[in-house]
CSV table of C-alpha atoms and ligand atoms in Angstrom, one decimal:
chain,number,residue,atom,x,y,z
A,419,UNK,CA,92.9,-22.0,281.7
A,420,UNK,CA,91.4,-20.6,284.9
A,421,UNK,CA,93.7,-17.7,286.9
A,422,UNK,CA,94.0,-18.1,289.8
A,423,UNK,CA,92.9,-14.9,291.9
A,424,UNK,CA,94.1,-14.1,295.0
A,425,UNK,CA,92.1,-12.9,297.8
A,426,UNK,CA,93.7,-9.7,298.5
A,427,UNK,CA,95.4,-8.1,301.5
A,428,UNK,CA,94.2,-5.0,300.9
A,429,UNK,CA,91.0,-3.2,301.5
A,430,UNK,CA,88.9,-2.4,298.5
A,431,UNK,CA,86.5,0.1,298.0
A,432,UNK,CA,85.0,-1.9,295.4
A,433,UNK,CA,85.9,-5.3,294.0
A,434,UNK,CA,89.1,-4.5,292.6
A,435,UNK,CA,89.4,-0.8,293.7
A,436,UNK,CA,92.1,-0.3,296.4
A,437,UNK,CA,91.0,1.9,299.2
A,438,UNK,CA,93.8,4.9,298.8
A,439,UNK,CA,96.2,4.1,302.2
A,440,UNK,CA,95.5,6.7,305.0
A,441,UNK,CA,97.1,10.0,304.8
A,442,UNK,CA,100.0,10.6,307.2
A,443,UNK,CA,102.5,13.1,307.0
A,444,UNK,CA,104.8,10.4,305.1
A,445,UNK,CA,102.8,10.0,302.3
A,446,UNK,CA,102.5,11.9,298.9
A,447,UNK,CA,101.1,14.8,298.8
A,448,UNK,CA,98.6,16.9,296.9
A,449,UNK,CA,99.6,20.6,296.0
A,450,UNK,CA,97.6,23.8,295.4
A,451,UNK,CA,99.2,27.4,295.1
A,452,UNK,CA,98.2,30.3,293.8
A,453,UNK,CA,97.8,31.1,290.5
A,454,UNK,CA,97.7,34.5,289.8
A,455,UNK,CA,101.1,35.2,291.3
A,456,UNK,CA,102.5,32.8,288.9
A,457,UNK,CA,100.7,34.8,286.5
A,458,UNK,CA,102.4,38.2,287.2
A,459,UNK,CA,105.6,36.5,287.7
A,460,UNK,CA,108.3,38.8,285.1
A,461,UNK,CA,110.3,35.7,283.5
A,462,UNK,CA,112.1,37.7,280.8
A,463,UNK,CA,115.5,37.3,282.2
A,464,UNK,CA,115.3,33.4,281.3
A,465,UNK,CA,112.9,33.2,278.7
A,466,UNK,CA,115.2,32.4,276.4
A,467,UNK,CA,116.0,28.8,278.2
A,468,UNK,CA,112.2,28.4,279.2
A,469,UNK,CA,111.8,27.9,275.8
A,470,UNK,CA,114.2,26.0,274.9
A,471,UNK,CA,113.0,23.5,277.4
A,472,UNK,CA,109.6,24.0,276.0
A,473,UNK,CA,110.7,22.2,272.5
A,474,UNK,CA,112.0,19.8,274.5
A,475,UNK,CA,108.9,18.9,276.2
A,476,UNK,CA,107.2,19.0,272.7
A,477,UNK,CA,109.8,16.9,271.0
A,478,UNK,CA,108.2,13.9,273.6
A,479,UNK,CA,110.9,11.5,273.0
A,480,UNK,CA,109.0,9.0,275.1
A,481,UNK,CA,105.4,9.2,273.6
A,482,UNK,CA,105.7,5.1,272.7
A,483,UNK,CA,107.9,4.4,275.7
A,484,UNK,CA,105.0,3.6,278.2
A,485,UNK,CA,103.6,0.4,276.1
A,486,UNK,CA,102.9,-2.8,278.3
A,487,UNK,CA,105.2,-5.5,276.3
A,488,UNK,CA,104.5,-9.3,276.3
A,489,UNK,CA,106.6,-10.0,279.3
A,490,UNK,CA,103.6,-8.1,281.4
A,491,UNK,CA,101.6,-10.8,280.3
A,492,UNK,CA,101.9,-13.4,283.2
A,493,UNK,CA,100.7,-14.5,286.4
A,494,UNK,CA,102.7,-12.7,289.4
A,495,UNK,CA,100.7,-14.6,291.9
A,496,UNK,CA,104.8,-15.9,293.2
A,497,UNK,CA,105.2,-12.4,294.2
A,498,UNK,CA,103.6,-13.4,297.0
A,499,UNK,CA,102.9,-12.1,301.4
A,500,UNK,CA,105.3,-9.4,302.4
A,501,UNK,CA,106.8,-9.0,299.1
A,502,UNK,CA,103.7,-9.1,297.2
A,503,UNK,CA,102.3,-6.4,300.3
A,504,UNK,CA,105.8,-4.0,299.5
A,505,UNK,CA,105.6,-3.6,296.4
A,506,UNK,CA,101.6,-3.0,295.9
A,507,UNK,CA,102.4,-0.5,298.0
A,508,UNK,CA,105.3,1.0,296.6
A,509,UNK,CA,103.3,1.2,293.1
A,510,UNK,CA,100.3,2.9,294.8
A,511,UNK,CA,103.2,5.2,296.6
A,512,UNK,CA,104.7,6.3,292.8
A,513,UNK,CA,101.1,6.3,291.3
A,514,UNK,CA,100.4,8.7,293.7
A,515,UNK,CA,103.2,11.3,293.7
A,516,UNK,CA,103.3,11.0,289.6
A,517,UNK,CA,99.3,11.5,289.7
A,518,UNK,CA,99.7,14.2,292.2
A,519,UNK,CA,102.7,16.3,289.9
A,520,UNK,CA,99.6,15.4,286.8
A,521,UNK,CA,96.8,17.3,289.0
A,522,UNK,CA,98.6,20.2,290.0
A,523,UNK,CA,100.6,20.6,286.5
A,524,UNK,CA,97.6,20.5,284.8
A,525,UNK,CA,95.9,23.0,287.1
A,526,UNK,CA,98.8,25.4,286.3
A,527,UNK,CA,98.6,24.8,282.6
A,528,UNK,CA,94.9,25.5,282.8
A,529,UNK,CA,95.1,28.8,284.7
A,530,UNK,CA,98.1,30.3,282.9
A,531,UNK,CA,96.9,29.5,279.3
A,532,UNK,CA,95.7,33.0,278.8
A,533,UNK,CA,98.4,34.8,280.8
A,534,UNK,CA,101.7,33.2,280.2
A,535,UNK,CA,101.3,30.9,277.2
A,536,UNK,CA,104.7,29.7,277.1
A,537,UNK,CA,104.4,28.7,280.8
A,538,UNK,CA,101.1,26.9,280.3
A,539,UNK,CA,102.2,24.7,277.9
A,540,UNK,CA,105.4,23.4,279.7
A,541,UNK,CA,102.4,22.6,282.3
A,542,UNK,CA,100.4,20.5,280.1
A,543,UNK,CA,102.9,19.0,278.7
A,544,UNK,CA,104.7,18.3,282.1
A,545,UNK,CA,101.6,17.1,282.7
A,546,UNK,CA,100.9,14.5,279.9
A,547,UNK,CA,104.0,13.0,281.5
A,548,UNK,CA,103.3,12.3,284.3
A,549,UNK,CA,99.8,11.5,283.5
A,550,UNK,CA,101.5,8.6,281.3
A,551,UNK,CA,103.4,7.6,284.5
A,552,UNK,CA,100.6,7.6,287.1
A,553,UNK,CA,99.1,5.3,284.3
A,554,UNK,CA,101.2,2.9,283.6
A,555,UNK,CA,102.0,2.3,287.7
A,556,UNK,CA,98.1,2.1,288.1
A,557,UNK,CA,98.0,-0.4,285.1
A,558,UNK,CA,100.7,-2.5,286.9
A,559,UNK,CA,98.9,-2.6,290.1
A,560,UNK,CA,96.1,-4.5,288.2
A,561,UNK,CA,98.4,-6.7,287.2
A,562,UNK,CA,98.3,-7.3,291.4
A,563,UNK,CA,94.4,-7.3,290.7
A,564,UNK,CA,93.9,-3.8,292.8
A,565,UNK,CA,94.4,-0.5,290.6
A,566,UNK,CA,93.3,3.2,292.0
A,567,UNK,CA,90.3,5.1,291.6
A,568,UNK,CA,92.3,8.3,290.8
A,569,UNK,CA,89.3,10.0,290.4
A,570,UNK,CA,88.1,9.5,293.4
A,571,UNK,CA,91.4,10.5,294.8
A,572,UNK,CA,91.4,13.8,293.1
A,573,UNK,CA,87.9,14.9,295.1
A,574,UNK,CA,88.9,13.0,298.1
A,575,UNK,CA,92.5,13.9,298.9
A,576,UNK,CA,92.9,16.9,300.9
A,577,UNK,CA,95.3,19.8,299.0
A,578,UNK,CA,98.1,21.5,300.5
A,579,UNK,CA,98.3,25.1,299.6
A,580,UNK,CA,102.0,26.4,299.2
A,581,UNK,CA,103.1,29.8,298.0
A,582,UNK,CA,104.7,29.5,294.3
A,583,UNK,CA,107.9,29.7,295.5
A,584,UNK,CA,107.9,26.6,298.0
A,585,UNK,CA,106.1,24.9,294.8
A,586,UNK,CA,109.3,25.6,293.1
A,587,UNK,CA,111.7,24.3,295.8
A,588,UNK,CA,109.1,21.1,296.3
A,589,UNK,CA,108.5,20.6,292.9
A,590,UNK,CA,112.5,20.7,292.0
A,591,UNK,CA,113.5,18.5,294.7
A,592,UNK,CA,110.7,16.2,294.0
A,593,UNK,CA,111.7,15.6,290.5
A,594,UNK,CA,115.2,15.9,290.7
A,595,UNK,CA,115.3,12.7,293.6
A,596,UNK,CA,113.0,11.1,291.7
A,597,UNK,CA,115.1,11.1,288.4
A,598,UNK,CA,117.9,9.6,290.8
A,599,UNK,CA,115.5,7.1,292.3
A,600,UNK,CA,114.6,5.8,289.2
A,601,UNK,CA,118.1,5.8,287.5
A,602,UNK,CA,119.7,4.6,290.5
A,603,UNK,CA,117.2,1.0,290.5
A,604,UNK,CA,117.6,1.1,286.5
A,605,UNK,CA,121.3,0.9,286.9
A,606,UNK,CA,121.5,-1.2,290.1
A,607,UNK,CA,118.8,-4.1,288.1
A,608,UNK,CA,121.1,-3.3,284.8
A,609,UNK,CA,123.6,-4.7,286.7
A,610,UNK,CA,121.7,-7.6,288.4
A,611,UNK,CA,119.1,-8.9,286.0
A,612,UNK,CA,118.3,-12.3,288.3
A,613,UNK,CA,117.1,-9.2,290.5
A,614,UNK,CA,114.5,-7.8,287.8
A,615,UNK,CA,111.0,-9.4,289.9
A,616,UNK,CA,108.8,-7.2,287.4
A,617,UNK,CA,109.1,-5.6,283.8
A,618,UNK,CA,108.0,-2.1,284.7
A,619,UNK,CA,111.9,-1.5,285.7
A,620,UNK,CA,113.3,-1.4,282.8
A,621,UNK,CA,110.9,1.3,281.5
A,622,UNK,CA,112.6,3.4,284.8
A,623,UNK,CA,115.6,4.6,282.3
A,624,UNK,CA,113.7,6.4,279.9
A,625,UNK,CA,111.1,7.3,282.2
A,626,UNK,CA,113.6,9.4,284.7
A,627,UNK,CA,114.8,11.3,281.7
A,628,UNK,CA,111.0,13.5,281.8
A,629,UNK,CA,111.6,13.5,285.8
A,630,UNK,CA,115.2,15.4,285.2
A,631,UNK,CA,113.6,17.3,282.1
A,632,UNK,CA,110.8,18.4,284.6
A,633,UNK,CA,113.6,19.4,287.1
A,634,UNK,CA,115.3,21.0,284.9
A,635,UNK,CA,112.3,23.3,284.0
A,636,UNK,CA,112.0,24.4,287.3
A,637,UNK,CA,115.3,25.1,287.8
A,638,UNK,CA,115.3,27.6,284.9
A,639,UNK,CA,111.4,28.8,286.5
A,640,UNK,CA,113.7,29.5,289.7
A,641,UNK,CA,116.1,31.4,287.7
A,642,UNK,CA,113.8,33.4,286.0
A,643,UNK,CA,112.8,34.5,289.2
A,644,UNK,CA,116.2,35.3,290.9
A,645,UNK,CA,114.7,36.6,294.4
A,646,UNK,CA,113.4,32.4,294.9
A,647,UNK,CA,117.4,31.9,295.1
A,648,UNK,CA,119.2,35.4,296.0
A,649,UNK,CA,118.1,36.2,299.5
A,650,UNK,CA,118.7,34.9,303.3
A,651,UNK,CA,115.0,33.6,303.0
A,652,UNK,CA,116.1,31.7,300.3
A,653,UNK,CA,118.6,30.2,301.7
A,654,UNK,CA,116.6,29.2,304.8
A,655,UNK,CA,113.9,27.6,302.6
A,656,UNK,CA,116.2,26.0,300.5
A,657,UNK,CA,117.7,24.4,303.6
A,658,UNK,CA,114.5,23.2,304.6
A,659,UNK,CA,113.0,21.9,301.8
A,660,UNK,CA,116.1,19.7,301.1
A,661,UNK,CA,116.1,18.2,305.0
A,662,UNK,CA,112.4,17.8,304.9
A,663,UNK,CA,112.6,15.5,301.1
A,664,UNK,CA,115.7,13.7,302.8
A,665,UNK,CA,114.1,12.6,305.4
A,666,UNK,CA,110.5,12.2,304.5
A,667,UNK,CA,112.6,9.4,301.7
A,668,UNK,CA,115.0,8.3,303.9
A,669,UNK,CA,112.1,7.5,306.8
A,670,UNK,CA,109.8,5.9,304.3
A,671,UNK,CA,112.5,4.0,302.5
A,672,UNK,CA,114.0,2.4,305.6
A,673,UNK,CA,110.4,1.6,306.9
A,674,UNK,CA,110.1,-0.8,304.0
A,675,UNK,CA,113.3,-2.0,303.6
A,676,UNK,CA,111.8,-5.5,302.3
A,677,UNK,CA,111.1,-4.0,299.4
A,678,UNK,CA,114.4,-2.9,298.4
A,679,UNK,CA,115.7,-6.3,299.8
A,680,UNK,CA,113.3,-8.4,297.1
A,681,UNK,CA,115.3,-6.1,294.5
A,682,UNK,CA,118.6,-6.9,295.4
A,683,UNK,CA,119.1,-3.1,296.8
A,684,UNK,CA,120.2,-1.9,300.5
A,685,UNK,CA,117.7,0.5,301.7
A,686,UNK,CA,120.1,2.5,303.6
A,687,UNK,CA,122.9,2.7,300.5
A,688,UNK,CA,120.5,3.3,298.5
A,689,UNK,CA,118.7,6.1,300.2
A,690,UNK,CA,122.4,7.4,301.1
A,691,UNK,CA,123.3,7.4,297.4
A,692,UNK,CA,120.1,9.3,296.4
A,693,UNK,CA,120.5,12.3,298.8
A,694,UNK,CA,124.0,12.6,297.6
A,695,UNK,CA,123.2,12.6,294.4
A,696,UNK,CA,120.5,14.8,294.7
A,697,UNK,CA,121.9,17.5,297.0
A,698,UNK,CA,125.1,17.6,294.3
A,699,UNK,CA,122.5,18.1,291.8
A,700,UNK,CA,120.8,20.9,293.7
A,701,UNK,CA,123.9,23.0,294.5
A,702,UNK,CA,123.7,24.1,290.8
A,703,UNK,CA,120.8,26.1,291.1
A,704,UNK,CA,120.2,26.1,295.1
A,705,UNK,CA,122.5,28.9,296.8
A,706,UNK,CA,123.1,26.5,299.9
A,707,UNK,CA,123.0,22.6,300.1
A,708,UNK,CA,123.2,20.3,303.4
A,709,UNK,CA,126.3,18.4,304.5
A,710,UNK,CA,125.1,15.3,304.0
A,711,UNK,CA,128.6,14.0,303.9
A,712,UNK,CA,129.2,15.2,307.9
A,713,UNK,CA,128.6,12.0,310.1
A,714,UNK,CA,126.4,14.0,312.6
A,715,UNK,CA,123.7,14.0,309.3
A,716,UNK,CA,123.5,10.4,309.6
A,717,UNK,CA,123.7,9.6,313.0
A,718,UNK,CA,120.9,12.2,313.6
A,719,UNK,CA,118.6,10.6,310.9
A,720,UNK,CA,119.1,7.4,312.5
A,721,UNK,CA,117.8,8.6,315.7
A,722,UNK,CA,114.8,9.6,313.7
A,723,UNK,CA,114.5,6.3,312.1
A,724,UNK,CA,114.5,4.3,315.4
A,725,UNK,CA,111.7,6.9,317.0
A,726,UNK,CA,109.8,6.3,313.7
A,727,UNK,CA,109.9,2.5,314.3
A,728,UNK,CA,108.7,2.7,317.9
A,729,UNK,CA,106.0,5.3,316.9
A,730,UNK,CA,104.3,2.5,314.4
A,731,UNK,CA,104.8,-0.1,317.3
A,732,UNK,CA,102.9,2.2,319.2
A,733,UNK,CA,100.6,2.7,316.4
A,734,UNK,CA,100.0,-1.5,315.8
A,735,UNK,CA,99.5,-2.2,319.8
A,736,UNK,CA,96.4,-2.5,321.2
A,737,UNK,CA,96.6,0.2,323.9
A,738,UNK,CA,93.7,2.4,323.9
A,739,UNK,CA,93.9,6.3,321.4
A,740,UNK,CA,94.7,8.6,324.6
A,741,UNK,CA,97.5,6.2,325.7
A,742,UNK,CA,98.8,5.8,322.6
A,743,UNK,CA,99.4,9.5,322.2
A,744,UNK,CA,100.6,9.4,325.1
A,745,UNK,CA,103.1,7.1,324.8
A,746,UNK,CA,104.1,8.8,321.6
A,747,UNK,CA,104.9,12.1,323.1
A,748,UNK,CA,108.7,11.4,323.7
A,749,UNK,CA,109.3,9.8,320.3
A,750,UNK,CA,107.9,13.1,318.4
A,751,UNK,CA,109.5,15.2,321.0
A,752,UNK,CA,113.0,13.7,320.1
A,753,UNK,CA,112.2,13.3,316.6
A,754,UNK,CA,111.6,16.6,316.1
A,755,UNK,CA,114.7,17.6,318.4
A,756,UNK,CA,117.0,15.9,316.2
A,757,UNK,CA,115.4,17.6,312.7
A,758,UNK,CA,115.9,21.0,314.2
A,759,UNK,CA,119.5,20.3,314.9
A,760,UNK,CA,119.5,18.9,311.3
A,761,UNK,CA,118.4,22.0,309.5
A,762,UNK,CA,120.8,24.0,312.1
A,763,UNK,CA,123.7,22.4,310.7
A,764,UNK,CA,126.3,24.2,309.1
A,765,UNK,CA,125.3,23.9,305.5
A,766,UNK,CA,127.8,24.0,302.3
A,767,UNK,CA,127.3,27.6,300.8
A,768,UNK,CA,127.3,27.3,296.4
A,769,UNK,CA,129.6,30.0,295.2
A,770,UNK,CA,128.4,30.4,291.8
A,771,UNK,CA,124.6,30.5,293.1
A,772,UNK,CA,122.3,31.9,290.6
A,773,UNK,CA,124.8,32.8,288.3
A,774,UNK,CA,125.8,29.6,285.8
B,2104,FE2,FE1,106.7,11.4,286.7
B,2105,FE2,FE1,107.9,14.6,286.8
């Protein structure tokens, strides 16, 4: 029998090879730091649970989760225009963030090894995860005939340096919402099984259990380091590492809404569901988290959400660069009005802080 192949709506580097989508400041990121304050870093007060989540990590309870089963094995040329668009790009969206945790985890396991052992090897081993996730999303997009060239994407991508502790905050938050973004479309398509389009859901149960694990390892790295969490500096940067995940997610997600419509899901709810889960799930280790339950929070991000839209009109229309920019002004001005009032909100103070 002769496949029929698609001609795809993507560009391609190479027959096959998608070009990696253009870096904005809403897409995934790639994350350097530096190493050698890691190194010096005293971790003695938590040892003790670092460890502990070390023979986690080695137990690998998912080493034969990520196997492609029969039900892979099909044609999903009926996934087809807009939906078939959405969700190539939301698995070169994951593959990316998962690759990008792999490259910098595995950096950090590299340059520890000789200094903190134990450290190192929850790195690598952090790092086999999520180079078995980056995998298996790539693996699916071929199944869309495009995959990655994630080598290429590891010399081409430009790396953001951030001090160790805004690794920790980033890295945290970043797992933690993305243990409750998996969970929540694992339990959501549990529920709804007509709304299944494509097998690698039901892999999303398992798989968000090394997302929490990995969350939970930084939580104890941040607790091992009790000045990340204790000061007025941490509070601030807490505050604004949550707003900025919030609404880098919740302006992505509600940009592509179609795709959480093809799987049965409510972008907004969803979204809304996510930061509330994640924000409970950060007051047990963050000293401060946001209101996200005050209406203002909401109404604000909204505002943000309908500049966003008219900044990629602006972006699509045919008006010449210097127009465009300036046409733009206003949005970003407003935008970034409305976030600043965000991250001035009163936030919800955590009693029991470091201490648990
Ligand atoms: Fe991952
Ligand atoms: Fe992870």
């Amino acid at each position: 029998m002769v496949s029929t192949v698609k001609k795809s709506d993507f560009d391609e580097m190479r027959p096959g090879i998608k070009t990696p989508s253009k870096e904005t400041l809403l897409t995934p990121r790639f994350y350097t730091t530096d190493f050698d304050e890691i190194a010096k870093m005293d971790i003695s007060v938590n040892e003790d649970e670092l460890q502990a989540i070390l023979e986690e990590f080695r137990a690998d309870y998912n080493q034969k989760h990520f196997v492609r089963d029969a039900e892979f094995e099909q044609s999903w040329d009926h996934i087809d225009g807009e939906s078939r668009r959405l969700f190539v790009e939301f698995l070169e969206r994951s593959c990316t963030a998962e690759f990008s945790g792999f490259l910098l985890y595995k950096e950090l396991g590299r340059r520890l090894k000789k200094t903190s052992p134990l450290l190192a090897e929850c790195f690598n081993l952090m790092s086999r995860d999520e180079a078995r996730h980056a995998g298996f999303l790539n693996k699916a997009m071929s199944d869309f005939n495009l995959s990655l060239d994630l080598g290429f994407l590891t010399k081409s991508r430009k790396y953001t340096f951030f001090k160790p502790k805004f690794i920790f905050y980033a890295t945290y938050l970043s797992e933690k919402i993305g243990y409750w973004r998996y969970i929540t479309i694992y339990r959501h398509l549990e529920q709804h099984p007509e709304d299944r389009i494509y097998p690698i859901f039901r892999f999303f149960e398992n798989w968000c259990q090394d997302e929490n694990r990995h969350g939970d390892f930084f939580d104890a790295m941040m607790r091992a380091v009790p000045e990340t969490l204790n000061d007025w500096k941490a509070r601030l940067w807490c505050r604004f590492f949550l707003l900025s995940v919030f609404a880098t997610m919740y302006l992505n997600d509600l940009q592509r809404s179609g795709f959480y419509e093809a799987i049965g899901l409510n972008a907004r709810d969803y979204d809304r569901h996510v930061i509330e889960k994640t924000n409970e799930t950060a007051g047990r280790v963050f000293p401060i988290v946001l209101d996200v339950k005050n209406p203002e929070f909401y109404n604000r991000l909204e505002t943000c959400v309908q500049h966003n839209e008219k900044l990629s009109e602006i972006s699509q229309s045919n008006a010449p660069k210097p127009l465009q920019l300036l046409q733009k002004l206003p949005h970003f001005a407003s935008m970034g009005w409305n976030l600043v009032k965000l991250y001035f909100m009163k936030p919800i103070t955590m009693e029991q802080g470091v201490v648990r």
